[in-house]
XYZ file of C-alpha atoms in Angstrom:
307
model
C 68.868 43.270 -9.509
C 65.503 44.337 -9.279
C 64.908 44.841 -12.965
C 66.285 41.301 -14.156
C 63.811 40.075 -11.603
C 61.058 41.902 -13.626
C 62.630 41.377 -16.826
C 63.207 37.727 -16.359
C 59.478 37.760 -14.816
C 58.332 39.256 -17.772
C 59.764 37.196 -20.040
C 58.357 34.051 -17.964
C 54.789 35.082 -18.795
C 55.104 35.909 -22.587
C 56.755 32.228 -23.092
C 55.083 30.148 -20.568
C 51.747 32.001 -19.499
C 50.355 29.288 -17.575
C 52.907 27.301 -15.999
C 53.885 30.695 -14.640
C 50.579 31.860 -13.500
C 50.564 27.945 -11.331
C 53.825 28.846 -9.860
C 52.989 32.396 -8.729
C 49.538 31.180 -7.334
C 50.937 28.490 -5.807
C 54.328 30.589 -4.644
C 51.866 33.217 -3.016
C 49.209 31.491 -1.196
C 50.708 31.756 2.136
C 50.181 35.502 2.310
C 46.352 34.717 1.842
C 45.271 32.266 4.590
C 41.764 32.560 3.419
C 42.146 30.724 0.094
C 42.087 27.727 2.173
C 38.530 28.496 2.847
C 37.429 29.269 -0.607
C 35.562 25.059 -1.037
C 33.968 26.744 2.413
C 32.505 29.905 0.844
C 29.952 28.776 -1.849
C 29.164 25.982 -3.877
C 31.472 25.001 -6.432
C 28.104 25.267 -8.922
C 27.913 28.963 -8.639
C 29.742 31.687 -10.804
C 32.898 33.675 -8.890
C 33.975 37.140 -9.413
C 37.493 38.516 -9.109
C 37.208 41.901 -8.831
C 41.057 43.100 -8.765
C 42.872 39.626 -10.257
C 45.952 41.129 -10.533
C 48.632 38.630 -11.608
C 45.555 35.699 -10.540
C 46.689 34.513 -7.161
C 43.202 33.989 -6.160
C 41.976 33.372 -10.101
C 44.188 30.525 -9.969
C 42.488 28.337 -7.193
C 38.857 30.059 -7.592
C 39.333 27.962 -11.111
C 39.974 25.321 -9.664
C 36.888 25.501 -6.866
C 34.204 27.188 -9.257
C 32.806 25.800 -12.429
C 32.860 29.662 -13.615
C 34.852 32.027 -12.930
C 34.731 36.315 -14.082
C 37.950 38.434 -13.322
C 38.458 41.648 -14.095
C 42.220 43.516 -14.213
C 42.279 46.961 -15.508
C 46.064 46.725 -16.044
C 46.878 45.962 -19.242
C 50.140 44.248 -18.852
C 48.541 41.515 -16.074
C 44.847 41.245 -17.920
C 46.850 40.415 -20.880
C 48.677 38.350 -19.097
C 45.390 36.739 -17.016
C 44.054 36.331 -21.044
C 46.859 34.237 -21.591
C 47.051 31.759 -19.220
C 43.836 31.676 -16.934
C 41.910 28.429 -17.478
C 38.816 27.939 -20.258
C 36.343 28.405 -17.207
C 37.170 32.198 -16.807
C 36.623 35.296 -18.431
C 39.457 38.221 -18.119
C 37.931 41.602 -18.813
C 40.358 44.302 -18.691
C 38.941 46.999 -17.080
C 38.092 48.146 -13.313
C 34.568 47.773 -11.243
C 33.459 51.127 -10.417
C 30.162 52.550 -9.146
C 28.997 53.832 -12.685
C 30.305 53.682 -15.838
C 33.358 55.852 -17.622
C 36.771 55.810 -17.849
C 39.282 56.962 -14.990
C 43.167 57.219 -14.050
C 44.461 54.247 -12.351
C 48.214 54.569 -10.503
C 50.451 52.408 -10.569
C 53.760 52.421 -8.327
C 56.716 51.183 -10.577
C 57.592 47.666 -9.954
C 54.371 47.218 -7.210
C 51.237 45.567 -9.871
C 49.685 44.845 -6.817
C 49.335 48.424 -5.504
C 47.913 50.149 -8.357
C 44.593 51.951 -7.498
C 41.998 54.127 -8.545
C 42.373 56.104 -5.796
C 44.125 59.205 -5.000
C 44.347 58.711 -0.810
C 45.478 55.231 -1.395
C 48.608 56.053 -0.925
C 50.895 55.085 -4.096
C 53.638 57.250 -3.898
C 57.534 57.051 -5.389
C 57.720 56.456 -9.454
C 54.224 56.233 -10.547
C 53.074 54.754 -13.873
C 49.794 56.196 -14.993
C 47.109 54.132 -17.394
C 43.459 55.305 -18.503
C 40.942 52.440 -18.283
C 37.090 51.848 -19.108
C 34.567 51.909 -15.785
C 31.966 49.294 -15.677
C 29.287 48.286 -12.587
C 29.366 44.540 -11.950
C 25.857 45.234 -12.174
C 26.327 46.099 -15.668
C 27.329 42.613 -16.834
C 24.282 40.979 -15.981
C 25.915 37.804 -14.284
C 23.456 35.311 -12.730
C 23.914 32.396 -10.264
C 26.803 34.323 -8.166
C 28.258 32.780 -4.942
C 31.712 34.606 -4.632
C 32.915 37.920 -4.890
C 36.796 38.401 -4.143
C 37.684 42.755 -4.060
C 40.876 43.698 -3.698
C 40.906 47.033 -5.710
C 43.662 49.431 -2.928
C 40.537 51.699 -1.244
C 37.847 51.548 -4.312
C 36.351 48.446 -2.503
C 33.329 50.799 -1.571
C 32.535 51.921 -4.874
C 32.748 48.450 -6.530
C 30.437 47.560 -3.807
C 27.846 50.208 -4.803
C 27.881 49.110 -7.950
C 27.213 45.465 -7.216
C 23.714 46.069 -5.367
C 21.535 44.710 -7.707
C 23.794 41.660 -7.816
C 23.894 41.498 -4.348
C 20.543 41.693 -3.618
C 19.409 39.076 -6.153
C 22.117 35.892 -5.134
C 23.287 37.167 -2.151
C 26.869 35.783 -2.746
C 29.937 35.114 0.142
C 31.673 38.601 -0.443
C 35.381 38.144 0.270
C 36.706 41.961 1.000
C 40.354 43.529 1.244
C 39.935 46.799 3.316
C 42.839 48.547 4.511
C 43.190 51.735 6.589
C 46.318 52.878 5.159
C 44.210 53.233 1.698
C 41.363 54.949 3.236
C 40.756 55.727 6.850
C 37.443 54.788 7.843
C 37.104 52.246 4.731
C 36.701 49.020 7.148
C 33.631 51.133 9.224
C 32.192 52.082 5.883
C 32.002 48.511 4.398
C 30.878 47.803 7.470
C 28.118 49.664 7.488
C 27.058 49.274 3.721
C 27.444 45.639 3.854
C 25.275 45.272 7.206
C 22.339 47.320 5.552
C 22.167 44.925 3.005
C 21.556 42.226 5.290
C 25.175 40.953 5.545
C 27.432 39.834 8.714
C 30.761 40.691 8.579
C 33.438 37.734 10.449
C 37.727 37.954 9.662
C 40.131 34.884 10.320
C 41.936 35.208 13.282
C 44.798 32.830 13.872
C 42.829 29.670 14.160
C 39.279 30.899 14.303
C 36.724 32.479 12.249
C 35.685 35.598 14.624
C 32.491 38.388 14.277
C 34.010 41.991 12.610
C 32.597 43.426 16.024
C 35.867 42.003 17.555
C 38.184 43.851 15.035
C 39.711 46.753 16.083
C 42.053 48.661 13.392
C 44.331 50.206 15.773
C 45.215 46.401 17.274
C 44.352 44.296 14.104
C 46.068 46.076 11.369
C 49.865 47.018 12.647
C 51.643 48.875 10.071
C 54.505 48.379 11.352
C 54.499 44.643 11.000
C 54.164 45.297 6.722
C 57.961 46.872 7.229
C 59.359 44.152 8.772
C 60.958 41.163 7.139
C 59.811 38.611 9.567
C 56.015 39.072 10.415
C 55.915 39.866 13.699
C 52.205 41.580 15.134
C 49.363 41.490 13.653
C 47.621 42.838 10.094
C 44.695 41.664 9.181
C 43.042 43.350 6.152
C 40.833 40.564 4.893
C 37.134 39.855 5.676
C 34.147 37.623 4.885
C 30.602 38.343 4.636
C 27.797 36.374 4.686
C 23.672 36.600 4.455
C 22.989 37.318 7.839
C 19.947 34.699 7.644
C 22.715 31.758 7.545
C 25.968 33.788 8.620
C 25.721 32.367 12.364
C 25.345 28.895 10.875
C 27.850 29.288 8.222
C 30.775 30.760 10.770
C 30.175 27.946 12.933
C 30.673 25.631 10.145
C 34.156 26.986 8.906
C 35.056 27.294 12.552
C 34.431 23.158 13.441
C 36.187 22.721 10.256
C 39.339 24.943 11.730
C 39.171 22.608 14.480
C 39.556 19.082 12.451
C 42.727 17.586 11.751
C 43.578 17.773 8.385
C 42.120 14.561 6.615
C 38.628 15.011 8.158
C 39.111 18.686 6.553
C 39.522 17.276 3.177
C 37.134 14.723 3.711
C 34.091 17.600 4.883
C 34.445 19.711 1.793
C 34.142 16.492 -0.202
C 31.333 15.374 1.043
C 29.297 18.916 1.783
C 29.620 19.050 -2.434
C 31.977 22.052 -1.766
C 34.182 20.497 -4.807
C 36.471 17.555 -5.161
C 39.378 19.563 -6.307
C 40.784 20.597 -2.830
C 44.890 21.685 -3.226
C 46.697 19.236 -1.063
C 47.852 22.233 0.659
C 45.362 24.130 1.801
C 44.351 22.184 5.064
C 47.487 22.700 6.767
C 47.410 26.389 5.540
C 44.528 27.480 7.254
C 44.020 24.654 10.050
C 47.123 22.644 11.268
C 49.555 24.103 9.779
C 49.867 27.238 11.110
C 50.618 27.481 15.008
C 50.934 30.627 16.671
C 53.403 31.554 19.140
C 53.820 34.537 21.396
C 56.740 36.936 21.015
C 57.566 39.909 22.749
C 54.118 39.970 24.016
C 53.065 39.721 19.939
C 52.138 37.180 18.344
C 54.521 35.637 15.626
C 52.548 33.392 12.898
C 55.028 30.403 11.737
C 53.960 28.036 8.626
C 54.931 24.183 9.457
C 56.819 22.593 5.981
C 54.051 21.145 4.655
């Protein structure tokens, strides 16, 4: 059953690239709470990056938010696919963000796109494919005007990060970071501590707030036990938003009164802070009213309303 799923989504994206790449976006959004907040992040003027699109769950609405937006996919199957069907205001380059420039071994655990890494301790494990592909610094590419850049590359989030500094320290963008101990132990500290040397705060969402990363503690925040069972139950939190530290007090505070509002004065604050006028329909019950919290078994349970 599991390889008709593939097959048949295979097929899906060599006949219909972009009406797939909407539905999987729009299938898989849940998952990542903070794509509600992307209108939040920067202005919609600036250029995003996508460092790790994968099959473009966050490509999809960052084209949507951002006039510009440059992705990068080292596997070939889902940058060819990206190629495809992204919109005319991005650029798919198939290759991986490193810290310098080469080529390198990415893994890939059969019929799990999402979890292929660079890295040997991120633990891919089972029936591993195997695919060379080029090394490039974000640095490299020369970019200008950046506001956003989304990582999620399974534990090589440090090294993309080293080679981003010149970038970094010219637009100072909203970084939007995946960090996981299970890939790395030690890789949220690390971050951390590169990100607050240069000059960056570091806040995660927490149920219906926007809290400092000095609150987050991996042993509490990221349950591995709750990513084995098949209702969510505890609490794993892997995601995490930096800002300038000059304007990340005032910029937490902003997405955390905007947590706050019911959903029309939401919509209606993005609009008029110029954060974009092409807000999905969905995402202010995603991240504001629409998700309650409830406690269970002294744990708490997260439960989307229908929206």
């Amino acid at each position: 059953m599991r390889r008709l799923k593939w097959w048949l989504r295979g097929l899906s994206q060599r006949l219909a690239p972009r009406l797939t790449f909407a539905i999987l976006a729009n299938r898989t959004w849940l998952h990542e709470r903070e794509i509600g907040l992307l209108p939040l992040l920067s202005s919609s003027d600036a250029l995003a990056v996508d460092a790790g699109a994968n099959k473009g769950v966050y490509l999809y609405h960052l084209s949507r938010h951002f006039q510009r937006v440059v992705a990068f996919e080292p596997l070939p199957e889902m940058s060819a696919f990206l190629k495809a069907a992204a919109p005319l205001n991005t650029t798919v380059h198939a290759l991986a963000l490193s810290n310098a420039a080469g080529e390198a071994e990415i893994m890939l655990p059969r019929g799990f796109n999402e979890l292929a890494s660079l890295e040997p301790s991120s633990g891919a494990a089972g029936n591993i494919e195997r695919h060379r592909t080029p090394l490039r610094t974000l640095d490299s590419f020369g970019l200008s005007a950046v506001g956003l850049i989304k990582i999620d590359v399974e534990g090589h989030e440090f090294a993309v990060l080293e080679g981003a500094r010149e970038t970094i320290a010219r637009y100072h963008p909203t970084i939007l970071v995946e960090v996981e101990e299970r890939h790395k132990p030690g890789g949220i500290a690390r971050i951390r501590g590169l990100l607050e040397a240069s000059g960056y705060e570091g806040y995660f969402l927490d149920g219906p707030a926007l809290r400092p990363i000095a609150d987050f503690d991996p042993a509490r925040d990221q349950d591995e036990a709750s990513l084995q069972r098949s209702v969510k139950v505890g609490r794993y939190i892997n995601n995490f938003i930096y800002f300038e530290r000059r304007q990340a007090a005032e910029r937490a505070a902003t997405i955390n009164r905007w947590l706050r509002m019911p959903p029309h004065a939401q919509t209606a604050m993005i609009e008029d802070s110029g954060g974009g006028g092409r807000v999905p329909a969905w995402h202010s019950a995603v991240v504001g009213g629409g998700l309650r919290f409830q406690k269970d078994r002294g744990e708490a349970r997260a439960t989307a309303d229908k929206v």
